[in-house]
């Protein structure tokens, strides 16, 4: 783990700025999924079109702060990343950029995103997004990740916040509906990440990160993945049951959850690495399509 007070010497300035490496630090695919769920939260917050400033500036600010959190994560985890097969080619382990550049980049993205949200959207969204950033970049990455095998369960709340952030950007208030969407992502996170942890168990063991497959074994983790997948199926019904969405969402969510359950069961009964990566890959598609289904259903009923 990188020490927060250890920066590369000023001579690294001579290397110039590697913009491609800085871009990779932001985990753009992860941020894209975060922004998608925030956009859906913003759209569900109103029966019509959301105000352009809340939708565009709000989600830009949320995206910038999510990118900043990702860059902080790279910085803090640089030493562990260098020792793991999955992450050893990231910008910091390869020396593509200096530690001080990564830290400055993370700070700049976070501050700019916060200022945009505070001044041009509303302070509630700015502070909630800041809390999410601290939850992921500091509480999870710096402490929980190495403190308990329940790290991803507890820390998953920070990553589940974007739908609520999109909602508050429009309504400037917290209500029950977006919290259901937070619960959806919160329930999805453990089986999503534990599938990856099974496939990369040796990596995590090598750097002494107590992921569940390392501390409790692969068999126990598979059982929890199946149980969480069943819970996810139940939670995915809630937007329909409370009237947030209609039949279109219900049908699509059931189809997606049946596929999720099928892959979770295959992992439980089958090959660890191959089936784990298959579930991990689908879980990303699952979340994206589930929120697209929420949005499609919302606009369908708005037009009818």
Coordinates of C-alpha atoms in Angstrom, one line a residue:
X1 CA 0.0 0.0 0.0
X2 CA 1.3 3.4 -0.9
X3 CA 2.1 5.7 1.9
X4 CA 0.0 8.9 1.8
X5 CA 3.0 11.1 2.6
X6 CA 5.4 9.5 0.1
X7 CA 5.6 11.5 -3.1
X8 CA 8.0 11.1 -6.0
X9 CA 10.8 13.6 -6.1
X10 CA 10.6 16.8 -8.2
X11 CA 12.8 15.3 -10.8
X12 CA 9.8 13.3 -12.0
X13 CA 8.5 16.6 -13.5
X14 CA 11.0 16.1 -16.3
X15 CA 9.0 13.1 -17.5
X16 CA 6.1 15.3 -18.6
X17 CA 2.4 14.4 -18.3
X18 CA 1.2 11.0 -19.6
X19 CA -2.5 11.8 -20.2
X20 CA -3.3 8.3 -21.3
X21 CA -2.0 7.0 -18.0
X22 CA -4.0 9.6 -16.1
X23 CA -7.1 8.6 -18.0
X24 CA -6.6 5.0 -17.0
X25 CA -6.3 6.0 -13.4
X26 CA -9.9 7.1 -13.5
X27 CA -11.3 3.6 -14.3
X28 CA -13.4 5.0 -17.1
X29 CA -15.5 1.9 -17.6
X30 CA -16.4 1.8 -13.9
X31 CA -17.2 5.6 -13.9
X32 CA -19.4 5.1 -17.0
X33 CA -21.5 2.6 -15.1
X34 CA -21.7 4.9 -12.1
X35 CA -22.8 7.8 -14.3
X36 CA -25.4 5.6 -16.0
X37 CA -27.0 4.7 -12.6
X38 CA -26.9 8.4 -11.5
X39 CA -28.6 9.5 -14.8
X40 CA -31.3 6.9 -14.2
X41 CA -31.8 8.2 -10.7
X42 CA -32.1 11.8 -12.0
X43 CA -34.6 10.8 -14.7
X44 CA -36.7 8.8 -12.2
X45 CA -36.8 11.8 -9.9
X46 CA -39.3 13.6 -12.1
X47 CA -42.2 12.6 -14.4
X48 CA -40.9 14.8 -17.1
X49 CA -37.5 15.8 -18.4
X50 CA -35.1 16.6 -15.6
X51 CA -33.7 20.2 -15.5
X52 CA -30.7 20.3 -17.9
X53 CA -28.4 21.8 -15.3
X54 CA -29.1 19.0 -12.8
X55 CA -28.9 16.3 -15.4
X56 CA -25.8 17.5 -17.3
X57 CA -23.7 19.5 -14.7
X58 CA -24.9 17.2 -11.9
X59 CA -23.8 14.0 -13.6
X60 CA -20.6 15.6 -14.8
X61 CA -19.7 16.5 -11.2
X62 CA -20.6 13.1 -10.0
X63 CA -18.5 11.5 -12.7
X64 CA -15.5 13.7 -11.9
X65 CA -15.6 12.8 -8.2
X66 CA -16.0 9.1 -9.1
X67 CA -13.0 9.4 -11.3
X68 CA -11.1 11.2 -8.5
X69 CA -12.0 8.3 -6.1
X70 CA -10.8 5.8 -8.6
X71 CA -7.4 7.7 -8.9
X72 CA -7.1 7.8 -5.1
X73 CA -7.7 4.0 -5.1
X74 CA -4.9 3.5 -7.6
X75 CA -2.6 5.6 -5.5
X76 CA -3.3 4.0 -2.2
X77 CA -3.2 0.4 -3.7
X78 CA -0.1 0.9 -5.9
X79 CA 2.1 -1.4 -3.9
X80 CA -0.5 -4.2 -3.8
X81 CA -1.2 -3.7 -7.5
X82 CA 2.4 -4.2 -8.3
X83 CA 2.4 -7.6 -6.7
X84 CA -0.9 -8.9 -8.3
X85 CA -1.1 -10.4 -11.8
X86 CA -4.4 -8.7 -12.5
X87 CA -3.2 -5.2 -11.7
X88 CA 0.6 -5.1 -12.2
X89 CA 0.3 -3.3 -15.5
X90 CA -1.6 -0.4 -14.1
X91 CA 0.0 3.1 -14.6
X92 CA 1.6 3.4 -11.1
X93 CA 3.2 -0.1 -10.9
X94 CA 4.7 0.3 -14.4
X95 CA 6.0 3.8 -13.7
X96 CA 3.9 5.4 -16.5
X97 CA 3.2 8.3 -14.1
X98 CA 4.7 9.4 -10.8
X99 CA 2.9 9.0 -7.4
X100 CA 2.7 12.7 -6.9
X101 CA 1.0 13.1 -10.3
X102 CA -1.6 10.5 -9.4
X103 CA -2.3 12.2 -6.1
X104 CA -2.5 15.6 -7.6
X105 CA -4.8 14.3 -10.4
X106 CA -7.1 12.6 -7.9
X107 CA -7.3 15.7 -5.8
X108 CA -8.0 18.0 -8.8
X109 CA -10.8 15.8 -10.2
X110 CA -12.4 15.6 -6.8
X111 CA -12.2 19.3 -6.0
X112 CA -13.5 20.4 -9.4
X113 CA -16.4 17.9 -9.2
X114 CA -17.3 19.0 -5.7
X115 CA -17.3 22.7 -6.7
X116 CA -19.5 22.0 -9.7
X117 CA -22.0 20.2 -7.6
X118 CA -22.0 22.7 -4.7
X119 CA -22.3 25.9 -6.8
X120 CA -24.3 24.7 -9.9
X121 CA -26.4 21.9 -8.5
X122 CA -27.0 21.9 -4.8
X123 CA -24.9 21.4 -1.6
X124 CA -26.8 18.2 -0.6
X125 CA -25.6 16.4 -3.7
X126 CA -22.1 17.8 -3.3
X127 CA -21.7 16.6 0.3
X128 CA -23.3 13.2 -0.4
X129 CA -21.0 12.6 -3.3
X130 CA -18.0 13.7 -1.1
X131 CA -19.1 11.2 1.5
X132 CA -19.3 8.5 -1.1
X133 CA -15.8 9.4 -2.3
X134 CA -14.4 9.2 1.3
X135 CA -16.2 6.0 1.9
X136 CA -14.6 4.3 -1.2
X137 CA -11.2 5.9 -1.4
X138 CA -10.4 6.1 2.4
X139 CA -12.7 3.9 4.5
X140 CA -12.9 1.0 2.1
X141 CA -9.5 1.2 0.3
X142 CA -7.3 2.3 3.1
X143 CA -9.0 0.4 6.0
X144 CA -11.9 -2.0 5.4
X145 CA -10.2 -3.8 2.5
X146 CA -7.4 -5.0 4.8
X147 CA -9.4 -5.2 8.0
X148 CA -12.2 -7.7 7.4
X149 CA -13.5 -10.3 4.8
X150 CA -16.8 -8.4 4.9
X151 CA -15.0 -5.4 3.3
X152 CA -16.9 -5.4 0.1
X153 CA -20.3 -5.8 1.9
X154 CA -19.7 -2.9 4.3
X155 CA -17.8 -0.8 1.8
X156 CA -20.3 -1.5 -1.0
X157 CA -22.6 1.3 0.4
X158 CA -20.3 3.9 -1.0
X159 CA -20.4 2.4 -4.5
X160 CA -24.2 2.1 -4.3
X161 CA -24.9 5.8 -3.9
X162 CA -25.0 7.1 -7.5
X163 CA -28.8 6.7 -8.1
X164 CA -29.4 8.7 -4.9
X165 CA -27.0 11.4 -6.1
X166 CA -28.7 11.7 -9.4
X167 CA -32.1 11.9 -7.6
X168 CA -30.9 14.6 -5.2
X169 CA -29.3 16.6 -8.0
X170 CA -32.9 17.0 -9.4
X171 CA -35.0 17.1 -6.2
X172 CA -32.5 18.4 -3.6
X173 CA -34.0 15.9 -1.1
X174 CA -33.6 12.3 0.0
X175 CA -36.6 10.0 -0.3
X176 CA -37.5 6.4 -0.2
X177 CA -37.5 5.7 -3.9
X178 CA -33.8 6.3 -4.7
X179 CA -32.9 4.4 -1.6
X180 CA -34.4 1.3 -3.2
X181 CA -32.0 1.7 -6.1
X182 CA -29.2 2.1 -3.6
X183 CA -30.3 -1.1 -2.0
X184 CA -30.3 -2.8 -5.4
X185 CA -26.6 -1.9 -6.1
X186 CA -25.7 -2.7 -2.5
X187 CA -27.1 -6.2 -2.8
X188 CA -25.5 -6.7 -6.3
X189 CA -22.0 -5.7 -5.1
X190 CA -21.0 -8.8 -3.0
X191 CA -21.8 -11.5 -5.6
X192 CA -20.3 -9.3 -8.3
X193 CA -17.0 -8.8 -6.5
X194 CA -16.8 -12.2 -4.8
X195 CA -16.9 -13.9 -8.2
X196 CA -13.8 -11.9 -9.2
X197 CA -12.2 -12.6 -5.8
X198 CA -12.6 -16.4 -6.4
X199 CA -10.9 -16.1 -9.8
X200 CA -8.1 -14.0 -8.3
X201 CA -7.9 -15.7 -4.9
X202 CA -4.1 -16.3 -5.2
X203 CA -3.5 -12.7 -6.0
X204 CA -5.3 -11.5 -2.9
X205 CA -3.7 -14.1 -0.7
X206 CA -0.2 -13.0 -2.0
X207 CA -0.8 -9.4 -0.8
X208 CA -2.6 -10.3 2.5
X209 CA -5.9 -8.8 1.5
X210 CA -8.6 -10.8 3.4
X211 CA -11.1 -11.3 0.7
X212 CA -13.7 -13.9 1.6
X213 CA -12.4 -16.7 -0.6
X214 CA -9.0 -16.3 1.1
X215 CA -10.2 -16.3 4.7
X216 CA -13.2 -18.7 4.5
X217 CA -12.5 -20.7 1.3
X218 CA -14.0 -20.9 -2.1
X219 CA -16.8 -23.3 -1.2
X220 CA -18.2 -21.0 1.5
X221 CA -17.9 -18.0 -0.9
X222 CA -19.9 -19.8 -3.6
X223 CA -22.7 -20.5 -1.1
X224 CA -22.9 -16.8 -0.2
X225 CA -22.9 -15.9 -3.9
X226 CA -26.0 -18.1 -4.4
X227 CA -27.7 -16.7 -1.4
X228 CA -26.9 -13.1 -2.3
X229 CA -28.2 -13.8 -5.9
X230 CA -31.5 -14.9 -4.5
X231 CA -31.6 -11.8 -2.3
X232 CA -30.8 -9.7 -5.4
X233 CA -33.7 -11.3 -7.2
X234 CA -36.1 -10.3 -4.4
X235 CA -34.7 -6.7 -4.1
X236 CA -35.0 -6.2 -7.9
X237 CA -38.8 -6.7 -7.5
X238 CA -39.1 -3.7 -5.1
X239 CA -39.3 -0.9 -7.8
X240 CA -42.3 -2.7 -9.3
X241 CA -43.9 -3.5 -6.0
X242 CA -43.9 0.1 -4.8
X243 CA -45.0 1.5 -8.1
X244 CA -41.8 3.1 -9.3
X245 CA -41.8 0.9 -12.4
X246 CA -44.2 -1.2 -14.5
X247 CA -44.5 -4.5 -16.3
X248 CA -41.7 -3.8 -18.8
X249 CA -39.2 -3.4 -16.0
X250 CA -40.6 -6.5 -14.2
X251 CA -40.3 -8.7 -17.2
X252 CA -36.8 -7.6 -18.1
X253 CA -35.5 -7.7 -14.5
X254 CA -36.9 -11.2 -14.1
X255 CA -35.1 -12.3 -17.2
X256 CA -31.8 -10.7 -16.1
X257 CA -32.1 -12.2 -12.6
X258 CA -32.8 -15.7 -13.9
X259 CA -29.6 -15.5 -16.0
X260 CA -27.7 -14.2 -12.9
X261 CA -29.0 -17.1 -10.8
X262 CA -28.1 -19.6 -13.5
X263 CA -24.5 -18.4 -13.6
X264 CA -24.3 -18.3 -9.8
X265 CA -25.5 -21.9 -9.7
X266 CA -23.0 -22.9 -12.4
X267 CA -20.3 -21.4 -10.4
X268 CA -21.5 -23.2 -7.3
X269 CA -21.4 -26.6 -9.1
X270 CA -18.6 -26.1 -11.5
X271 CA -15.1 -24.8 -12.3
X272 CA -13.9 -22.0 -10.0
X273 CA -12.0 -19.6 -12.3
X274 CA -13.9 -20.0 -15.6
X275 CA -17.4 -19.9 -14.1
X276 CA -16.4 -17.1 -11.7
X277 CA -15.2 -14.9 -14.5
X278 CA -18.3 -15.6 -16.5
X279 CA -20.5 -14.5 -13.6
X280 CA -18.3 -11.4 -13.0
X281 CA -18.5 -10.3 -16.6
X282 CA -22.3 -10.8 -16.8
X283 CA -22.8 -9.0 -13.5
X284 CA -21.6 -5.8 -15.1
X285 CA -23.9 -6.2 -18.1
X286 CA -26.7 -7.1 -15.7
X287 CA -26.5 -3.9 -13.7
X288 CA -26.2 -1.8 -16.9
X289 CA -29.3 -3.5 -18.5
X290 CA -31.3 -3.4 -15.3
X291 CA -30.9 0.4 -15.0
X292 CA -31.6 0.8 -18.7
X293 CA -34.8 -1.2 -18.2
X294 CA -35.8 1.1 -15.3
X295 CA -35.3 4.1 -17.6
X296 CA -37.1 2.5 -20.6
X297 CA -40.0 1.6 -18.4
X298 CA -40.1 5.1 -16.9
X299 CA -40.2 6.8 -20.3
X300 CA -42.7 4.3 -21.7
X301 CA -45.2 5.1 -18.9
X302 CA -44.5 8.9 -19.2
X303 CA -45.5 8.7 -22.8
X304 CA -48.7 6.7 -22.2

